[in-house]
Amino acid sequence: MTTEQLSHQAVKDATAATEATMRTQQVPVNMYETTGAVVVVAPLPAVTPDDVTIELKDQCLRFWARLRSAAPRDYLLSEWEYGGYERELDVPAGYGSSVEASLNNGQLAIRILKGVAVEAINVKPNGAL
């Protein structure tokens, strides 16, 4: 193996070890109403749209992101990980006909549109709202 392959494998191994033992981090959110939607905004640093899953079911919004990568380091102070994020919250009645989401600059924005809630919705963030 080359040095680059060994380094990549070390990151993969460190990520797997960290993910196996880490607590999921509860994400703080801001929620507000606009004309026609409820908007939830949450910080998700160091993840990509492919890392994030959003689910709306029975008026409950849940979103989570897996651990992106863990550097094989001995930190002097380590207060957060690059991922392992999760949050679940109730959505006000009257919303849930559709869900749109974007992830830009480490900020997840979810729009839950007004209307009759459908049985279940799963989405991935994409472009700007």
PDB file of C-alpha atoms in Angstrom:
ATOM      1  CA  MET A   1       0.000   0.000   0.000  1.00  0.00           C
ATOM      2  CA  THR A   2       1.078   3.538  -0.705  1.00  0.00           C
ATOM      3  CA  THR A   3       1.335   6.194   2.002  1.00  0.00           C
ATOM      4  CA  GLU A   4      -1.832   7.838   0.648  1.00  0.00           C
ATOM      5  CA  GLN A   5      -3.716   4.515   0.822  1.00  0.00           C
ATOM      6  CA  LEU A   6      -2.513   3.933   4.387  1.00  0.00           C
ATOM      7  CA  SER A   7      -3.597   7.448   5.377  1.00  0.00           C
ATOM      8  CA  HIS A   8      -7.029   6.980   3.782  1.00  0.00           C
ATOM      9  CA  GLN A   9      -7.418   3.618   5.521  1.00  0.00           C
ATOM     10  CA  ALA A  10      -6.435   5.202   8.863  1.00  0.00           C
ATOM     11  CA  VAL A  11      -9.211   7.795   8.458  1.00  0.00           C
ATOM     12  CA  LYS A  12     -11.733   5.077   7.507  1.00  0.00           C
ATOM     13  CA  ASP A  13     -10.719   3.001  10.550  1.00  0.00           C
ATOM     14  CA  ALA A  14     -10.875   6.007  12.886  1.00  0.00           C
ATOM     15  CA  THR A  15     -14.306   6.945  11.515  1.00  0.00           C
ATOM     16  CA  ALA A  16     -15.677   3.421  12.036  1.00  0.00           C
ATOM     17  CA  ALA A  17     -14.277   3.273  15.586  1.00  0.00           C
ATOM     18  CA  THR A  18     -15.682   6.694  16.482  1.00  0.00           C
ATOM     19  CA  GLU A  19     -19.085   5.966  14.957  1.00  0.00           C
ATOM     20  CA  ALA A  20     -19.344   2.703  16.915  1.00  0.00           C
ATOM     21  CA  THR A  21     -18.876   4.433  20.266  1.00  0.00           C
ATOM     22  CA  MET A  22     -20.148   7.984  19.832  1.00  0.00           C
ATOM     23  CA  ARG A  23     -23.348   9.496  21.168  1.00  0.00           C
ATOM     24  CA  THR A  24     -25.591  11.104  18.601  1.00  0.00           C
ATOM     25  CA  GLN A  25     -25.452  14.883  18.909  1.00  0.00           C
ATOM     26  CA  GLN A  26     -28.838  16.579  19.292  1.00  0.00           C
ATOM     27  CA  VAL A  27     -28.943  19.501  16.899  1.00  0.00           C
ATOM     28  CA  PRO A  28     -30.333  22.880  18.022  1.00  0.00           C
ATOM     29  CA  VAL A  29     -32.970  24.324  15.699  1.00  0.00           C
ATOM     30  CA  ASN A  30     -34.898  27.475  14.927  1.00  0.00           C
ATOM     31  CA  MET A  31     -38.465  27.024  13.659  1.00  0.00           C
ATOM     32  CA  TYR A  32     -40.731  29.702  12.241  1.00  0.00           C
ATOM     33  CA  GLU A  33     -43.842  30.072  10.075  1.00  0.00           C
ATOM     34  CA  THR A  34     -43.984  31.789   6.709  1.00  0.00           C
ATOM     35  CA  THR A  35     -46.861  32.130   4.304  1.00  0.00           C
ATOM     36  CA  GLY A  36     -47.512  28.554   3.289  1.00  0.00           C
ATOM     37  CA  ALA A  37     -44.754  26.764   5.192  1.00  0.00           C
ATOM     38  CA  VAL A  38     -43.048  26.002   8.476  1.00  0.00           C
ATOM     39  CA  VAL A  39     -39.287  26.423   8.206  1.00  0.00           C
ATOM     40  CA  VAL A  40     -36.736  24.590  10.360  1.00  0.00           C
ATOM     41  CA  VAL A  41     -33.109  25.751  10.294  1.00  0.00           C
ATOM     42  CA  ALA A  42     -30.288  23.770  11.909  1.00  0.00           C
ATOM     43  CA  PRO A  43     -26.482  23.852  11.913  1.00  0.00           C
ATOM     44  CA  LEU A  44     -24.861  20.755  10.400  1.00  0.00           C
ATOM     45  CA  PRO A  45     -21.161  21.509  10.022  1.00  0.00           C
ATOM     46  CA  ALA A  46     -18.907  19.325   7.917  1.00  0.00           C
ATOM     47  CA  VAL A  47     -21.548  17.154   6.253  1.00  0.00           C
ATOM     48  CA  THR A  48     -22.765  17.019   2.662  1.00  0.00           C
ATOM     49  CA  PRO A  49     -26.333  16.638   1.357  1.00  0.00           C
ATOM     50  CA  ASP A  50     -25.658  12.930   0.741  1.00  0.00           C
ATOM     51  CA  ASP A  51     -24.936  12.473   4.470  1.00  0.00           C
ATOM     52  CA  VAL A  52     -28.325  13.885   5.546  1.00  0.00           C
ATOM     53  CA  THR A  53     -31.697  12.129   5.691  1.00  0.00           C
ATOM     54  CA  ILE A  54     -34.975  13.935   6.407  1.00  0.00           C
ATOM     55  CA  GLU A  55     -38.208  12.168   7.299  1.00  0.00           C
ATOM     56  CA  LEU A  56     -41.677  13.530   8.003  1.00  0.00           C
ATOM     57  CA  LYS A  57     -44.133  11.012   9.417  1.00  0.00           C
ATOM     58  CA  ASP A  58     -47.225  11.471  11.607  1.00  0.00           C
ATOM     59  CA  GLN A  59     -46.535  15.213  12.121  1.00  0.00           C
ATOM     60  CA  CYS A  60     -43.040  14.374  13.412  1.00  0.00           C
ATOM     61  CA  LEU A  61     -39.987  15.729  11.585  1.00  0.00           C
ATOM     62  CA  ARG A  62     -36.775  13.761  12.032  1.00  0.00           C
ATOM     63  CA  PHE A  63     -33.456  14.475  10.388  1.00  0.00           C
ATOM     64  CA  TRP A  64     -30.040  12.968  10.883  1.00  0.00           C
ATOM     65  CA  ALA A  65     -26.565  12.858   9.406  1.00  0.00           C
ATOM     66  CA  ARG A  66     -23.978  10.152   9.746  1.00  0.00           C
ATOM     67  CA  LEU A  67     -20.434  10.771  10.850  1.00  0.00           C
ATOM     68  CA  ARG A  68     -18.572  12.329   7.910  1.00  0.00           C
ATOM     69  CA  SER A  69     -15.038  11.397   8.943  1.00  0.00           C
ATOM     70  CA  ALA A  70     -12.954  11.227  12.052  1.00  0.00           C
ATOM     71  CA  ALA A  71      -9.337  12.207  11.914  1.00  0.00           C
ATOM     72  CA  PRO A  72      -7.021   9.770  13.697  1.00  0.00           C
ATOM     73  CA  ARG A  73      -5.871  12.395  16.202  1.00  0.00           C
ATOM     74  CA  ASP A  74      -5.306  12.670  19.916  1.00  0.00           C
ATOM     75  CA  TYR A  75      -7.259  15.831  20.690  1.00  0.00           C
ATOM     76  CA  LEU A  76      -6.378  18.017  23.656  1.00  0.00           C
ATOM     77  CA  LEU A  77     -10.040  19.097  23.700  1.00  0.00           C
ATOM     78  CA  SER A  78     -12.824  17.518  21.648  1.00  0.00           C
ATOM     79  CA  GLU A  79     -16.366  18.835  22.118  1.00  0.00           C
ATOM     80  CA  TRP A  80     -18.049  17.772  18.868  1.00  0.00           C
ATOM     81  CA  GLU A  81     -17.726  15.335  15.991  1.00  0.00           C
ATOM     82  CA  TYR A  82     -18.143  15.802  12.248  1.00  0.00           C
ATOM     83  CA  GLY A  83     -21.565  14.247  12.131  1.00  0.00           C
ATOM     84  CA  GLY A  84     -23.578  11.872  14.182  1.00  0.00           C
ATOM     85  CA  TYR A  85     -26.273  14.588  14.225  1.00  0.00           C
ATOM     86  CA  GLU A  86     -29.941  13.921  14.899  1.00  0.00           C
ATOM     87  CA  ARG A  87     -33.101  15.840  15.803  1.00  0.00           C
ATOM     88  CA  GLU A  88     -36.764  15.018  16.088  1.00  0.00           C
ATOM     89  CA  LEU A  89     -39.541  17.555  16.589  1.00  0.00           C
ATOM     90  CA  ASP A  90     -43.285  17.937  16.235  1.00  0.00           C
ATOM     91  CA  VAL A  91     -44.687  19.832  13.267  1.00  0.00           C
ATOM     92  CA  PRO A  92     -47.715  22.078  13.830  1.00  0.00           C
ATOM     93  CA  ALA A  93     -51.057  20.779  12.584  1.00  0.00           C
ATOM     94  CA  GLY A  94     -51.953  21.802   9.052  1.00  0.00           C
ATOM     95  CA  TYR A  95     -48.476  21.267   7.583  1.00  0.00           C
ATOM     96  CA  GLY A  96     -46.989  18.272   5.804  1.00  0.00           C
ATOM     97  CA  SER A  97     -48.185  18.199   2.200  1.00  0.00           C
ATOM     98  CA  SER A  98     -44.585  18.311   0.979  1.00  0.00           C
ATOM     99  CA  VAL A  99     -41.024  18.834   2.227  1.00  0.00           C
ATOM    100  CA  GLU A 100     -38.179  20.769   0.591  1.00  0.00           C
ATOM    101  CA  ALA A 101     -34.662  21.052   1.973  1.00  0.00           C
ATOM    102  CA  SER A 102     -31.285  22.585   1.249  1.00  0.00           C
ATOM    103  CA  LEU A 103     -27.876  22.354   2.866  1.00  0.00           C
ATOM    104  CA  ASN A 104     -25.548  25.292   2.261  1.00  0.00           C
ATOM    105  CA  ASN A 105     -22.573  26.586   4.259  1.00  0.00           C
ATOM    106  CA  GLY A 106     -23.194  24.092   7.063  1.00  0.00           C
ATOM    107  CA  GLN A 107     -26.825  25.137   7.531  1.00  0.00           C
ATOM    108  CA  LEU A 108     -29.755  22.828   6.871  1.00  0.00           C
ATOM    109  CA  ALA A 109     -33.039  24.535   5.930  1.00  0.00           C
ATOM    110  CA  ILE A 110     -36.211  22.449   5.777  1.00  0.00           C
ATOM    111  CA  ARG A 111     -39.548  23.802   4.469  1.00  0.00           C
ATOM    112  CA  ILE A 112     -42.653  21.841   5.394  1.00  0.00           C
ATOM    113  CA  LEU A 113     -45.454  23.058   3.176  1.00  0.00           C
ATOM    114  CA  LYS A 114     -48.953  23.849   4.367  1.00  0.00           C
ATOM    115  CA  GLY A 115     -51.633  21.338   3.471  1.00  0.00           C
ATOM    116  CA  VAL A 116     -52.940  17.907   4.290  1.00  0.00           C
ATOM    117  CA  ALA A 117     -50.154  15.718   5.602  1.00  0.00           C
ATOM    118  CA  VAL A 118     -49.273  12.694   3.506  1.00  0.00           C
ATOM    119  CA  GLU A 119     -48.466   9.335   5.069  1.00  0.00           C
ATOM    120  CA  ALA A 120     -44.662   9.688   5.072  1.00  0.00           C
ATOM    121  CA  ILE A 121     -42.068  11.764   3.225  1.00  0.00           C
ATOM    122  CA  ASN A 122     -38.320  11.125   2.944  1.00  0.00           C
ATOM    123  CA  VAL A 123     -36.071  13.675   1.242  1.00  0.00           C
ATOM    124  CA  LYS A 124     -32.434  14.621   0.802  1.00  0.00           C
ATOM    125  CA  PRO A 125     -31.315  18.258   0.801  1.00  0.00           C
ATOM    126  CA  ASN A 126     -30.425  19.681  -2.578  1.00  0.00           C
ATOM    127  CA  GLY A 127     -30.120  23.181  -4.013  1.00  0.00           C
ATOM    128  CA  ALA A 128     -31.094  26.455  -2.428  1.00  0.00           C
ATOM    129  CA  LEU A 129     -34.713  26.939  -1.358  1.00  0.00           C
TER     130      LEU A 129
END
